[in-house]
Amino acid sequence: AQSVSQHNHHVILSEAASLELGCNYSYGGTVNLFWYVQYPGQHLQLLLKYFSGDPLVKGIKGFEAEFIKSKFSFNLRKPSVQWSDTAEYFCAVKTGANNLFFGTGTRLTVIP
Amino acid sequence: DTGVSQDPRHKITKRGQNVTFRCDPISEHNRLYWYRQTLGQGPEFLTYFQNEAQLEKSRLLSDRFSAERPKGSFSTLEIQRTEQGDSAMYLCASSLSNTGGPANEQFFGPGTRLTVL
């Protein structure tokens, strides 16, 4: 069965620090990969997605993610975080089925 | 607001009662999904519709759960004889399928938070 692992449960950074959140999935076939963000009190929003082509994808608000097929990974990065990036981040995988499999999420706290 | 809407936003009920939630997707979207999210977990898939047809159901969707999308627009999720373990956030999402096209983004609603006492 498909699964998505996010090993960092809670990350605390100071503003301007660099961010990398890990995401690993288990599925041997073709996947579509997503990062969603949930700001406090708001609903899930798409940050970025990968379905084919360049494995380095850029999303909104300066986020990017790199798909490394050999490592079954899709880590999220941002070179310099801001206080407004404080949120919960979810990695998700879509396989042949139409539903998304989500990781357990990583809570990011950015200290001003 | 032209996003996905859900009603109610919060529901408190006593164990054994039935509850029904409503989801209104983005108007041109033909796919509608229901997910459940418990504390400390990511959303878990429950079921999905393409137009009015319910095409997939998760094993999480017990016999007490039923979902409908009668006219291919809004959807309802009913939970009968609620149990304390049903307490969760119930999320609805919608997307527009385009056969052969790229991955379709699912747009999520704000969710309905259910508390079963």
XYZ file of C-alpha atoms in Angstrom:
229
model
C 0.000 0.000 0.000
C 1.093 3.531 -0.642
C 2.441 5.553 2.255
C 3.973 8.960 2.759
C 6.482 9.728 5.499
C 7.287 13.131 6.881
C 9.949 12.611 9.488
C 10.031 16.138 10.871
C 7.004 16.631 13.092
C 7.856 20.102 14.343
C 10.530 22.424 13.010
C 11.456 25.703 14.665
C 13.527 28.226 12.735
C 14.517 31.831 13.035
C 13.597 34.226 10.254
C 15.992 34.128 7.297
C 17.063 30.574 8.065
C 16.913 28.015 5.286
C 14.250 25.342 5.326
C 14.164 21.770 4.137
C 11.279 19.466 4.996
C 11.618 15.806 4.156
C 9.051 13.703 2.351
C 9.465 10.073 1.338
C 6.864 7.868 -0.266
C 6.531 4.187 -0.924
C 5.154 3.304 -4.335
C 6.984 1.799 -7.249
C 4.960 3.203 -10.105
C 4.300 6.602 -11.578
C 3.420 9.211 -9.014
C 2.233 12.770 -8.896
C 3.578 14.669 -5.887
C 2.226 17.642 -4.007
C 2.999 19.907 -1.108
C 0.056 21.547 0.622
C 0.218 24.206 3.319
C -2.275 25.024 6.025
C -1.855 28.422 7.640
C -3.374 28.891 11.099
C -7.135 29.012 10.830
C -7.144 28.488 7.077
C -7.808 25.569 4.775
C -5.306 23.494 2.839
C -3.716 25.278 -0.093
C -1.464 23.924 -2.808
C 2.156 25.095 -2.645
C 3.489 23.177 -5.598
C 3.115 19.976 -7.569
C 5.154 17.614 -9.685
C 3.778 15.354 -12.381
C 6.495 15.086 -15.037
C 9.464 16.890 -16.563
C 11.961 18.945 -14.608
C 12.306 17.294 -11.186
C 12.906 20.682 -9.571
C 9.580 22.425 -9.270
C 8.936 25.930 -8.056
C 5.838 26.939 -6.199
C 4.325 29.966 -4.616
C 5.992 32.172 -2.010
C 9.520 31.126 -2.921
C 9.113 27.435 -2.162
C 10.606 24.727 -4.320
C 10.805 20.941 -4.178
C 12.996 18.356 -5.826
C 11.756 14.962 -6.937
C 14.475 12.343 -6.602
C 13.035 9.159 -8.028
C 15.881 6.914 -6.843
C 15.304 8.039 -3.270
C 11.493 8.143 -3.468
C 11.761 11.644 -2.064
C 10.149 15.013 -2.680
C 11.711 17.407 -0.179
C 10.451 20.948 0.209
C 12.915 23.823 0.423
C 12.986 27.558 0.922
C 16.248 29.498 1.143
C 15.029 32.100 3.632
C 11.895 31.660 5.728
C 9.668 34.433 7.008
C 7.472 34.627 10.066
C 4.460 34.359 7.752
C 5.610 30.868 6.710
C 4.520 29.553 10.105
C 2.071 26.822 9.153
C 1.598 23.093 8.807
C 3.006 21.508 5.671
C 1.690 18.301 4.144
C 3.293 16.175 1.481
C 0.884 14.144 -0.652
C 1.157 11.499 -3.338
C -1.289 10.579 -6.067
C -0.802 7.243 -7.772
C -3.051 5.559 -10.301
C -6.014 6.135 -8.054
C -7.658 9.493 -7.920
C -7.267 10.184 -4.235
C -4.320 11.721 -2.445
C -2.250 9.981 0.224
C -1.019 12.498 2.762
C 1.854 12.449 5.202
C 1.259 13.292 8.849
C 2.403 16.862 8.338
C 5.236 19.024 9.629
C 4.500 21.999 11.814
C 6.829 24.900 11.053
C 7.270 27.684 13.566
C 9.288 30.691 12.441
C 10.553 32.934 15.214
C 10.815 36.611 14.279
C -16.043 33.456 -2.702
C -15.860 30.884 -5.479
C -13.929 28.257 -3.530
C -15.129 25.019 -1.950
C -17.575 25.639 0.876
C -18.663 23.335 3.662
C -21.513 23.530 6.111
C -21.609 23.487 9.053
C -18.120 24.508 10.111
C -18.563 22.965 13.534
C -20.886 20.252 14.796
C -21.199 18.938 18.324
C -23.385 15.905 18.792
C -24.069 13.186 21.300
C -23.003 9.636 20.697
C -25.621 7.702 18.787
C -27.035 10.687 16.904
C -26.946 11.056 13.125
C -25.177 13.979 11.485
C -25.053 15.265 7.930
C -22.494 17.552 6.361
C -22.726 19.415 3.097
C -20.052 20.332 0.574
C -20.417 22.728 -2.338
C -17.533 22.305 -4.790
C -16.171 24.842 -7.220
C -18.935 25.110 -9.782
C -17.249 23.665 -12.879
C -15.466 20.877 -11.026
C -16.723 17.400 -11.833
C -14.794 15.530 -9.131
C -15.537 15.744 -5.440
C -13.631 14.098 -2.612
C -14.207 13.552 1.096
C -11.327 13.212 3.537
C -11.110 12.863 7.302
C -8.374 14.429 9.396
C -7.721 13.620 13.030
C -5.384 15.475 15.348
C -1.750 15.046 14.425
C -2.510 13.255 11.189
C -2.774 14.208 7.569
C -6.060 13.956 5.723
C -7.210 10.402 4.963
C -9.253 9.628 1.886
C -12.838 8.502 2.420
C -14.584 8.572 -0.957
C -14.791 10.356 -4.274
C -17.355 11.174 -6.940
C -17.074 11.890 -10.590
C -20.213 13.837 -11.366
C -22.963 11.952 -9.530
C -21.223 8.569 -9.541
C -19.444 7.426 -6.414
C -16.400 5.737 -7.907
C -14.232 4.861 -4.963
C -14.645 4.231 -1.253
C -11.975 3.742 1.370
C -12.048 0.955 3.915
C -12.330 3.778 6.456
C -15.863 4.366 5.231
C -17.820 2.026 7.472
C -21.459 1.074 6.947
C -22.463 3.975 9.170
C -21.119 6.443 6.633
C -22.900 7.316 3.424
C -22.149 9.969 0.854
C -24.240 11.238 -2.006
C -23.920 13.662 -4.856
C -27.369 13.444 -6.403
C -27.103 16.008 -9.172
C -23.380 16.049 -9.629
C -23.054 19.346 -7.824
C -23.123 19.515 -4.009
C -22.481 16.458 -1.879
C -23.597 15.288 1.546
C -21.819 13.021 3.980
C -23.991 11.371 6.616
C -22.762 9.545 9.671
C -25.327 7.396 11.445
C -25.125 6.386 15.107
C -22.070 8.516 15.715
C -19.289 7.226 17.945
C -16.637 9.162 19.830
C -14.055 7.838 17.368
C -15.822 9.741 14.602
C -14.637 13.029 16.091
C -12.465 14.598 13.411
C -12.281 17.290 10.777
C -14.146 16.261 7.636
C -12.674 17.852 4.540
C -14.148 18.185 1.106
C -12.131 18.844 -2.026
C -12.968 19.248 -5.680
C -11.082 19.089 -8.936
C -11.627 19.249 -12.658
C -10.652 16.079 -14.456
C -9.175 16.276 -17.913
C -8.484 12.841 -19.268
C -4.907 12.516 -20.416
C -3.948 15.820 -18.896
C -1.637 16.618 -16.020
C -2.321 15.934 -12.388
C -5.416 17.782 -11.310
C -5.129 20.003 -8.298
C -7.616 19.329 -5.566
C -9.006 22.453 -3.959
C -9.949 21.988 -0.344
C -12.751 23.492 1.671
C -12.439 24.749 5.251
C -13.744 21.506 6.723
C -16.434 20.557 9.222
C -15.137 19.845 12.698
C -17.207 17.121 14.349
C -17.127 16.527 18.079
C -18.980 13.495 19.398
C -19.625 13.637 23.135
